[in-house]
Short mmCIF file of C-alpha atoms in Angstrom, two decimals:
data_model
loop_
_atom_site.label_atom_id
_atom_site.label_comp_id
_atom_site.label_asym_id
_atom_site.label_seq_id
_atom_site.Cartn_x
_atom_site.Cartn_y
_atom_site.Cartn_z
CA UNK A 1 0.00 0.00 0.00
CA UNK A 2 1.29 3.75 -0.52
CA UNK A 3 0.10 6.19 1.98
CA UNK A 4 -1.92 9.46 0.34
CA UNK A 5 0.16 12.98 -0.03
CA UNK A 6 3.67 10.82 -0.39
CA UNK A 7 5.48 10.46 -3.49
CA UNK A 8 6.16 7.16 -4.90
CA UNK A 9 10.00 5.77 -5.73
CA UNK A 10 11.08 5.34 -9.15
CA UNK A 11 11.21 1.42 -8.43
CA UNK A 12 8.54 -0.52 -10.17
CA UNK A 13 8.72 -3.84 -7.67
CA UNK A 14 6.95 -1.85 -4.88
CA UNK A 15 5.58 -5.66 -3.64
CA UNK A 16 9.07 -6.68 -2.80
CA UNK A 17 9.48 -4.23 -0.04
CA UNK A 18 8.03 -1.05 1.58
CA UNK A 19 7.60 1.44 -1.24
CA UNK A 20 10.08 4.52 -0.49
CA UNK A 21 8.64 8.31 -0.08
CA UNK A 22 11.59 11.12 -0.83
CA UNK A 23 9.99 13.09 2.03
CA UNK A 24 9.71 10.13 4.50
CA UNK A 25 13.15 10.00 4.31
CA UNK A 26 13.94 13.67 4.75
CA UNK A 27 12.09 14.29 7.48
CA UNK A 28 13.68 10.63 9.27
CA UNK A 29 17.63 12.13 8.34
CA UNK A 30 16.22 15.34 10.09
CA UNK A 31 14.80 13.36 13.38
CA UNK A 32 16.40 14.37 16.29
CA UNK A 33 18.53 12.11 18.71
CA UNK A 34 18.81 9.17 15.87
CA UNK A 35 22.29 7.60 16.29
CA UNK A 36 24.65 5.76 14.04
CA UNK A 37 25.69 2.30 15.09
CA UNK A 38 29.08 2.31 17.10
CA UNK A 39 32.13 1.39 15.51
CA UNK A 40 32.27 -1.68 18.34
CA UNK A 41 28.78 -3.07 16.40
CA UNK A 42 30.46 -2.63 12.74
CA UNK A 43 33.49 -4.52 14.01
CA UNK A 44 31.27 -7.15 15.42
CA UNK A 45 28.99 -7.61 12.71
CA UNK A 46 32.08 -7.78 10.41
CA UNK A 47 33.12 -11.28 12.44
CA UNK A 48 29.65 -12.77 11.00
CA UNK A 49 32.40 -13.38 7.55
CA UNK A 50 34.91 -14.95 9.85
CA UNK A 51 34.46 -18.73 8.95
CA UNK A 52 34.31 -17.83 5.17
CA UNK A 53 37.73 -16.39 5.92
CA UNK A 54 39.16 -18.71 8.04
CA UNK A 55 38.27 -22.31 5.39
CA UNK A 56 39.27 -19.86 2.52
CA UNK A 57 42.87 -19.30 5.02
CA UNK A 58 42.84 -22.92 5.98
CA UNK A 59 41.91 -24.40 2.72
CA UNK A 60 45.61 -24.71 0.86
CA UNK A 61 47.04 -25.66 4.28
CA UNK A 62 44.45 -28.98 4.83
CA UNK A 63 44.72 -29.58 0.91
CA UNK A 64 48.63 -29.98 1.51
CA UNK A 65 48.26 -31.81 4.70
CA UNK A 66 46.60 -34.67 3.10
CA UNK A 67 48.20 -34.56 -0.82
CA UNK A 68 45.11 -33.12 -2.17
CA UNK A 69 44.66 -30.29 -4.84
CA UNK A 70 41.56 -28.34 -5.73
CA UNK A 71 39.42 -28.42 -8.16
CA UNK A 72 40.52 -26.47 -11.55
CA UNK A 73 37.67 -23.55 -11.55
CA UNK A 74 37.02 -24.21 -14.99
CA UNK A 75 35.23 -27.57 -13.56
CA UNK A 76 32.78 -25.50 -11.28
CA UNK A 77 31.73 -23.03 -13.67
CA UNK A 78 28.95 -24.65 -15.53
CA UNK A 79 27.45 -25.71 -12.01
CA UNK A 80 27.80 -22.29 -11.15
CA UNK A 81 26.13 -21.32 -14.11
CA UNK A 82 23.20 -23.40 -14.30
CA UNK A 83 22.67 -23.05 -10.42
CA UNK A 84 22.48 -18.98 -11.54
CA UNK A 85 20.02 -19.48 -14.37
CA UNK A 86 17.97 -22.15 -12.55
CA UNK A 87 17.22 -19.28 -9.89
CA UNK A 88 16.47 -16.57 -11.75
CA UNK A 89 14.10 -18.56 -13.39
CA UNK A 90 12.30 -19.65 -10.56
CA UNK A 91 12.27 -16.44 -9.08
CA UNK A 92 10.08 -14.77 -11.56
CA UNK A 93 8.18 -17.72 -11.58
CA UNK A 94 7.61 -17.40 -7.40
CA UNK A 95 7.56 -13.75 -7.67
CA UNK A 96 4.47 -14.40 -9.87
CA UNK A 97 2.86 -16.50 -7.94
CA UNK A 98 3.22 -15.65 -4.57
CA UNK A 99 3.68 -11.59 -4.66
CA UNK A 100 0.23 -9.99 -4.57
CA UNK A 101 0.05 -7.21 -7.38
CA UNK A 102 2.39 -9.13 -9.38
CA UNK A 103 -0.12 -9.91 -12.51
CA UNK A 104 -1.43 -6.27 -12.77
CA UNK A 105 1.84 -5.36 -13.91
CA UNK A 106 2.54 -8.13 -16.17
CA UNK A 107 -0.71 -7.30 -17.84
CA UNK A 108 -0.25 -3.43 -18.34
CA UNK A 109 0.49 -2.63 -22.11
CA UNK A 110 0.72 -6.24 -23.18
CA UNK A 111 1.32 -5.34 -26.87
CA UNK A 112 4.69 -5.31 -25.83
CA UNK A 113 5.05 -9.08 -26.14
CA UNK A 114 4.36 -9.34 -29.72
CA UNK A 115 7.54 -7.61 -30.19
CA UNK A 116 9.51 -10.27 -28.63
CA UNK A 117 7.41 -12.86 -30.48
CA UNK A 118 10.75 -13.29 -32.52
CA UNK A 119 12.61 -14.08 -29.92
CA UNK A 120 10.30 -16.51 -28.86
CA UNK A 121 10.48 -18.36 -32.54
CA UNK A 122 14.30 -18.02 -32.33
CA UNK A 123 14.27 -20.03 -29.23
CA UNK A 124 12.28 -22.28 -29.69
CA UNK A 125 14.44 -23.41 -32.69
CA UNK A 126 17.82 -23.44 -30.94
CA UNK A 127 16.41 -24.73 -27.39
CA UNK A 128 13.91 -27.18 -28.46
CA UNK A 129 10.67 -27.69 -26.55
CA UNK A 130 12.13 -29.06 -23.54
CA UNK A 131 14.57 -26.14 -22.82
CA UNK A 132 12.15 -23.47 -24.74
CA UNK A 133 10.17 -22.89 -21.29
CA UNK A 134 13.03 -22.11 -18.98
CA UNK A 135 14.89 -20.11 -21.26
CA UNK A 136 12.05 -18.25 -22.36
CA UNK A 137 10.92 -17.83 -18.46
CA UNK A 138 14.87 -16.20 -18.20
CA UNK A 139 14.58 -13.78 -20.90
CA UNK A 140 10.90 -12.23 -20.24
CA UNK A 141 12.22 -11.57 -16.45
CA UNK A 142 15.54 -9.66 -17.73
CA UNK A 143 12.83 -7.41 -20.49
CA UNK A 144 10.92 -7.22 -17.62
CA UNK A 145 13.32 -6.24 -15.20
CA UNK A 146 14.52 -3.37 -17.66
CA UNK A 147 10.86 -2.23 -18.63
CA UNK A 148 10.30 -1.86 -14.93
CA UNK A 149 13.42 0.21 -14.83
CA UNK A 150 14.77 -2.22 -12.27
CA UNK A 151 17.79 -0.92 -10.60
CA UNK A 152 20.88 -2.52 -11.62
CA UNK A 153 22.86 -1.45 -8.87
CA UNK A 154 20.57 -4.20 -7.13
CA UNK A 155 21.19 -6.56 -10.05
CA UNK A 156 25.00 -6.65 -9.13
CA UNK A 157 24.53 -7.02 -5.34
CA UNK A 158 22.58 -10.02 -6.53
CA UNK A 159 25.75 -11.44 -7.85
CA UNK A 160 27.91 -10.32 -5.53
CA UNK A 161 25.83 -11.72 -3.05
CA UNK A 162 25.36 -14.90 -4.68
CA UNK A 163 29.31 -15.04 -5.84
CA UNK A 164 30.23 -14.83 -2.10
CA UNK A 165 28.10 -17.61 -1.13
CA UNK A 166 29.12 -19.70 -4.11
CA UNK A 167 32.66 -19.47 -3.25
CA UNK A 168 31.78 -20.03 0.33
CA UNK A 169 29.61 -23.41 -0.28
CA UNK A 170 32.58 -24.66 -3.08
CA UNK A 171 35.19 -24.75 0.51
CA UNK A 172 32.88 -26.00 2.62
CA UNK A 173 32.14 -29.03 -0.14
CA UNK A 174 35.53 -29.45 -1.31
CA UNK A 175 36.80 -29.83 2.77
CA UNK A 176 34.89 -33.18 2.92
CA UNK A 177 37.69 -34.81 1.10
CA UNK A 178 39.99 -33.52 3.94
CA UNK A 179 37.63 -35.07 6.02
CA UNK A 180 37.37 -38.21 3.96
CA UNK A 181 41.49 -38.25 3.66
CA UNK A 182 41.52 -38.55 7.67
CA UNK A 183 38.51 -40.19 9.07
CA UNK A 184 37.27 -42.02 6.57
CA UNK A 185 33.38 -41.82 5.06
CA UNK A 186 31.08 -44.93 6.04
CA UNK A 187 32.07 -45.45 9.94
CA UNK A 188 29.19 -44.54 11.53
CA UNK A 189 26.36 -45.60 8.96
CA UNK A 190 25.10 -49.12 10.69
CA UNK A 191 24.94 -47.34 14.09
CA UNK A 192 22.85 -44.61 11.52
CA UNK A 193 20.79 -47.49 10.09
CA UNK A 194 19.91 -48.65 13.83
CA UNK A 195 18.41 -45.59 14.97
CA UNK A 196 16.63 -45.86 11.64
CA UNK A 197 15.10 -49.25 12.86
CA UNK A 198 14.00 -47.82 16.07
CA UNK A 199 12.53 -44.37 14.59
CA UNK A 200 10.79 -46.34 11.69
CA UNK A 201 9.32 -48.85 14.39
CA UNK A 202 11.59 -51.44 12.18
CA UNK A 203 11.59 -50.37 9.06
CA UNK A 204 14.59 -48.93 6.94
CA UNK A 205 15.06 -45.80 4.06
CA UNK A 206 15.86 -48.84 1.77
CA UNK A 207 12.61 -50.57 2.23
CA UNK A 208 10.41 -47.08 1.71
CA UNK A 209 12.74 -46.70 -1.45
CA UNK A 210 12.25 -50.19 -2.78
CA UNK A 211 8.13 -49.91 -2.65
CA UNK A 212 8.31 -46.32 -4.08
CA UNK A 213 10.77 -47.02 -7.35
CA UNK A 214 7.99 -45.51 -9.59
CA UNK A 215 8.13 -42.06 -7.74
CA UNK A 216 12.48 -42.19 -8.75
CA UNK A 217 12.09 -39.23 -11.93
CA UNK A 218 9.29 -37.15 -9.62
CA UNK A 219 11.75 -37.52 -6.55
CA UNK A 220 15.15 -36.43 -8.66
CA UNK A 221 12.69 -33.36 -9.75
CA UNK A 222 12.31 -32.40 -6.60
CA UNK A 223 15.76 -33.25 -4.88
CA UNK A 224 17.92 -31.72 -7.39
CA UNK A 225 16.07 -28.31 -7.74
CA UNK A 226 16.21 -27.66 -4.04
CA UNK A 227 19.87 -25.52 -5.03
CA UNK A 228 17.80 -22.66 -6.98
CA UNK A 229 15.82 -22.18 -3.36
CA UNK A 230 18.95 -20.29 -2.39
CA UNK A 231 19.48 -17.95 -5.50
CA UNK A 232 15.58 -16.96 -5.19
CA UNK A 233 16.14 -16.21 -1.56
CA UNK A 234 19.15 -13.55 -2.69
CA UNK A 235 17.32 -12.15 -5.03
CA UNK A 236 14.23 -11.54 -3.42
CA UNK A 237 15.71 -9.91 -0.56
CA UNK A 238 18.13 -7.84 -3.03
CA UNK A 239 15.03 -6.52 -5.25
CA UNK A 240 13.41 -5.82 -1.84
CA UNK A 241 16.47 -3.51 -0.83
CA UNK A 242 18.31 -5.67 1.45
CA UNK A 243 21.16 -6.73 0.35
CA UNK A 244 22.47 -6.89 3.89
CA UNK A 245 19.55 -9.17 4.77
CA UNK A 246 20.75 -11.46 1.46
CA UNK A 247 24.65 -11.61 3.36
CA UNK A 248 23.17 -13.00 6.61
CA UNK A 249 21.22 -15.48 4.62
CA UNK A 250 23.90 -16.62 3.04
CA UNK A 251 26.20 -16.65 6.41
CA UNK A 252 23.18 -18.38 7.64
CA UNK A 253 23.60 -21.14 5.01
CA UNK A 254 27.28 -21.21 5.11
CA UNK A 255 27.32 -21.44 8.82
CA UNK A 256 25.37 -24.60 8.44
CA UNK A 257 28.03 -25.73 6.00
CA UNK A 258 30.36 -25.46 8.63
CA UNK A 259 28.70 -27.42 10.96
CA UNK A 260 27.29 -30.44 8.55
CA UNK A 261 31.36 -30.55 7.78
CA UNK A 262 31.94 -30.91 11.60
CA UNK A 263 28.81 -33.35 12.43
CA UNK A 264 30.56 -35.57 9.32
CA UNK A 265 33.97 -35.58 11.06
CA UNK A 266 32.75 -36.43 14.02
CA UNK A 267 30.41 -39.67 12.50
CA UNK A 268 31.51 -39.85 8.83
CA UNK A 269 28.77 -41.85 7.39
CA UNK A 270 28.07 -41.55 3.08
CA UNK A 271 23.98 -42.63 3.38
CA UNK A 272 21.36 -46.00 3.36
CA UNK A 273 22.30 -46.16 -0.67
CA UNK A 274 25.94 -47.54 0.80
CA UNK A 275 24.57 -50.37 2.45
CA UNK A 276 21.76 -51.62 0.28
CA UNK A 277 22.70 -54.62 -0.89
CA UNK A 278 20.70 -54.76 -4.16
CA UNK A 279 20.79 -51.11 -5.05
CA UNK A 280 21.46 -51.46 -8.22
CA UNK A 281 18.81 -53.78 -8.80
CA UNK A 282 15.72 -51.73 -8.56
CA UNK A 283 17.06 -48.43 -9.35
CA UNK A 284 16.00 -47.39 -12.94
CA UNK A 285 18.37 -47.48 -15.35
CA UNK A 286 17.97 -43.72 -16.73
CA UNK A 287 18.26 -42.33 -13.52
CA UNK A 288 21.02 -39.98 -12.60
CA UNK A 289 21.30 -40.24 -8.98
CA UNK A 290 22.79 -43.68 -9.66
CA UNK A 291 25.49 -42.98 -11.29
CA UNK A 292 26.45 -39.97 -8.97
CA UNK A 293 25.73 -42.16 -5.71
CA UNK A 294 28.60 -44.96 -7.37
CA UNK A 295 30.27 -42.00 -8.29
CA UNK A 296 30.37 -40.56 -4.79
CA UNK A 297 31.38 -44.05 -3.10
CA UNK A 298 34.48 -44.38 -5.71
CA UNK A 299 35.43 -41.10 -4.98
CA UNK A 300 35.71 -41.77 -1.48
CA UNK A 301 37.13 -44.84 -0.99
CA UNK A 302 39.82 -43.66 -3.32
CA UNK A 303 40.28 -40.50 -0.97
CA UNK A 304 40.14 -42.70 1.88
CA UNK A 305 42.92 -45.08 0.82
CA UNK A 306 44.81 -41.97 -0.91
CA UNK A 307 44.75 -42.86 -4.25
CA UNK A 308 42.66 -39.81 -5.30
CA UNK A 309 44.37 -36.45 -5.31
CA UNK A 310 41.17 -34.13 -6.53
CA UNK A 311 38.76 -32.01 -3.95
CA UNK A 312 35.89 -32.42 -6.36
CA UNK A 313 32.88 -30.25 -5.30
CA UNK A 314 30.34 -32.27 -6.99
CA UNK A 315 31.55 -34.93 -4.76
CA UNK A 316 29.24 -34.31 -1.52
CA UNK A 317 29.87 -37.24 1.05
CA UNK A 318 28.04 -36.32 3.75
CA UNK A 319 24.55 -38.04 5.14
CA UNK A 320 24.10 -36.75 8.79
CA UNK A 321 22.53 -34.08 8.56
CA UNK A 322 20.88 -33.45 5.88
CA UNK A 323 21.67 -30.27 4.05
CA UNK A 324 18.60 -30.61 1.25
CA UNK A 325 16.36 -30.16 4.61
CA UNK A 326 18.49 -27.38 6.30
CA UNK A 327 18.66 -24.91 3.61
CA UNK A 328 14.94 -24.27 2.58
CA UNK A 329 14.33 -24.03 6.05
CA UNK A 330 17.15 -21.23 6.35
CA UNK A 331 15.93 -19.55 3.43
CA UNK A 332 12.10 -19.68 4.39
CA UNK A 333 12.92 -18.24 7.74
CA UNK A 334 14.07 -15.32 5.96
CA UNK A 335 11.63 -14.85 3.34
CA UNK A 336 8.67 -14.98 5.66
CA UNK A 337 7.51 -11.87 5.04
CA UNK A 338 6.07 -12.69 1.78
CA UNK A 339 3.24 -15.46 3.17
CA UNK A 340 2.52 -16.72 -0.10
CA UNK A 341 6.03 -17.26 -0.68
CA UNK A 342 7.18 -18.88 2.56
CA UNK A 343 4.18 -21.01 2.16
CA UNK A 344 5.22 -22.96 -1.32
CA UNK A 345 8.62 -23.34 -0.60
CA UNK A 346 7.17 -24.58 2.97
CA UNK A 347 5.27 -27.13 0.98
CA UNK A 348 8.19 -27.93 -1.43
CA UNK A 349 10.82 -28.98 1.70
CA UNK A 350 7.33 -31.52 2.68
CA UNK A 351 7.59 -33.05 -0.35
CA UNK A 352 11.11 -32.96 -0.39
CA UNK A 353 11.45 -34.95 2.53
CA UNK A 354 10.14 -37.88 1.20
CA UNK A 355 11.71 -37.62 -2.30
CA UNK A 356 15.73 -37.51 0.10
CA UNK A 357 14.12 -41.00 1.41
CA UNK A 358 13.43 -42.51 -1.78
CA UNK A 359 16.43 -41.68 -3.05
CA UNK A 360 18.41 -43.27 -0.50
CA UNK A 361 20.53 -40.38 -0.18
CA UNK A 362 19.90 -39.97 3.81
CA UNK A 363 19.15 -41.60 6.90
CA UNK A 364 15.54 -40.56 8.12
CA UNK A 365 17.73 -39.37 11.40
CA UNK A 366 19.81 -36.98 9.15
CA UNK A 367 16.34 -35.29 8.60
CA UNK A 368 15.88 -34.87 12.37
CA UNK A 369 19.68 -33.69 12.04
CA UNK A 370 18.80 -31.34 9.54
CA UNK A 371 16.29 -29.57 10.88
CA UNK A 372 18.27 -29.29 14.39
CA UNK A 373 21.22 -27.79 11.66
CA UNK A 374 19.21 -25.32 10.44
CA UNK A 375 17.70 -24.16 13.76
CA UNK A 376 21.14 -23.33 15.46
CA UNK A 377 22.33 -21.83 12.14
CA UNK A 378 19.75 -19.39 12.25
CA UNK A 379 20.33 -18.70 16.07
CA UNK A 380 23.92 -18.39 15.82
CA UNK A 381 23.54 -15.87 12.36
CA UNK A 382 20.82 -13.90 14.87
CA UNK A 383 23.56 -13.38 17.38
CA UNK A 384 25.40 -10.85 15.32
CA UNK A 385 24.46 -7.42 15.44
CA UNK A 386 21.67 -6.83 13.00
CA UNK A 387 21.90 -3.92 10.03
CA UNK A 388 19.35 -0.75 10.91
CA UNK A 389 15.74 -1.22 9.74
CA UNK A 390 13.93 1.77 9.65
CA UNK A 391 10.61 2.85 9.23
CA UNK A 392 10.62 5.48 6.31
CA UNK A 393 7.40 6.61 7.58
CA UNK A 394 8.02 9.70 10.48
CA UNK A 395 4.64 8.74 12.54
CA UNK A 396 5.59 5.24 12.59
CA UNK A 397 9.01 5.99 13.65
CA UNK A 398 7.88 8.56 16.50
CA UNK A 399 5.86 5.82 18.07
CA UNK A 400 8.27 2.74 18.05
CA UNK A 401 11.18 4.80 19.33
CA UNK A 402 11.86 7.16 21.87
CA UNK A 403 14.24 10.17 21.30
CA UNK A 404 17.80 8.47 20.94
CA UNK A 405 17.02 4.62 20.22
CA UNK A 406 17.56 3.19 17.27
CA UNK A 407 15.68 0.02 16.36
CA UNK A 408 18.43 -3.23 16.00
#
């Protein structure tokens, strides 16, 4: 809503966030007895980068240690990539959905598709119909972000944002084979499979997985688009004007990084797929978690018994907890201010749950473990002192505050 006698911003995504009023924020830089943060609360809220720093510090040291080298960057970039494009698309896709207002705009002055109806055509015939969606999805959100006169100043804390994590997540992934090189990968997965037993009153992740083979392309839908969950989050929260909201989402997610990597040290364990016995037996054929779950194993009993030397990031050994639960849950948490929003991805990490089962890729304790995860991630990320917020509205500031408060 905009508030009669105030001029509207320039921005053209007023749903994303509070719509700014010039004169609301004249008359809040002229309020008396507003103070600046101390330099004490910058330096503190600085140390919310620390463990980025310290694994990108301690990185080349552990990858020494145990005869390891890093992956050649040229390796990540197309994950990178299609991680990127994966999120932008479903971003305009949620932002359609589940922002109220949303359509109007889309349908003001629609004459202005037919002029990218040849775009469309050219697509279609170097895509195909199975790529022709997505990629067509992609390109109507960058017109659209331009007809809008989107800001791109907010467009490159998007990737900067997003660059940060990326580099982040890539250490925290590629310091599982330190872990693998010293502790090994499947110690702890029968004691895992026990507490399975008792939570599923005898039953096992296998035999769920076994009576649901027909759900195996539905599941892989589901489990290998959770990724593009984060990129909407940053983007979201960028368009919205908070690009410092974005960085503690992504601290948020990396802290949880950090302690999935520590959990796995402490009980390495690589999932139920590792101890089914006839695995490959009912798995379908076309499927591609197959060949990245034999993949995975290889990979780490070569680590193990050091006769790999690569820190492959694709390579992702860990089962307890489980980091497909954890980050929806850390990105929901800070997207809840769009309801409609927080509600689908809500109801995407429920079906996601039982899609990790069938799958085999985790213990159902790892989804207990999970959730626990993303909890103290987002307490630990709350700890640190939190940007200003203000209300850009005078009478809403004069009765929150009192003269010389700031709101934290």
């Amino acid at each position: 809503w905009q508030p009669r006698g105030l001029q509207k911003s320039t921005m053209r995504f007023p749903t994303l966030g509070l719509p700014i009023a010039d004169s609301g924020l004249r008359q809040l830089r002229e309020f008396p007895g507003v103070k600046a943060t101390s330099f004490r609360k910058k330096i503190a809220g600085y140390l919310q980068y620390a463990p980025v720093l310290l694994m990108a510090a301690l990185f080349v040291p552990a990858c020494r240690w145990v005869h390891i080298r890093p992956t050649a960057p040229d390796r990540i970039a197309g994950y990178l990539f299609a991680w990127f494009v994966g999120s932008v698309m479903r971003a305009a896709l949620l932002y359609q959905i589940g922002v109220s207002g949303a359509w109007p705009d889309l349908r003001r002055n629609p004459r202005r598709f037919l002029y990218a109806i040849p775009m469309f055509v050219l697509l279609l015939l170097v895509f195909g119909w199975w790529r022709f969606v997505g990629v067509s999805i992609i390109c109507v959100a960058i017109l659209e972000f331009y007809h809008r006169r989107g800001s791109w100043k907010q467009f490159g804390q998007i990737v900067g944002v997003w660059v940060y994590l990326a580099v982040g997540i890539v250490l925290a992934i590629e310091f599982q084979a330190v872990v693998v090189c010293v502790r090994g990968y499947d110690i702890y997965d029968r004691a895992l499979l026990k507490i399975d037993s008792v939570l599923l009153l005898g039953g096992s992740v296998s035999a769920i997985s076994h009576s649901a083979a027909a759900l195996f392309p539905a599941a892989e839908v589901l489990y290998y688009y959770m990724f593009a969950i984060i990129g909407v989050g940053i983007i979201f929260l960028c368009l919205a004007g908070e690009p410092a909201t974005a960085l503690r989402m992504s601290n948020g997610i990396l802290v949880a990084y950090i302690c999935s990597t520590v959990c796995f040290a402490i009980w390495p364990s690589a999932g139920p797929f590792s101890l089914c016995i006839d695995h490959l037996a009912h798995f379908p054929r076309q499927s591609i978690t197959l060949p990245q779950q034999q993949f995975a194993l290889a990979s780490a009993a070569a680590l193990w018994r050091h006769r790999g030397n690569v820190a492959d990031p694709a390579m992702y050994f860990i089962s307890f907890p489980a980091m497909h639960v954890t980050i929806p849950l850390i990105v929901i948490w800070f997207l809840r201010r769009w309801r409609r929003v927080a509600i689908i991805l809500l109801a995407y990490t429920v079906l996601l749950v039982p899609a990790i089962l069938i799958l085999e890729w985790h213990y159902f304790v790892d989804i207990l473990g999970g959730l626990g995860v993303a909890a103290v991630a987002v307490w630990l990320i709350h700890l640190s002192p939190k940007p200003l917020q203000w209300s850009i509205f005078p009478w809403r500031l004069a009765g929150k505050l009192r003269v010389g408060e700031v709101r934290l």
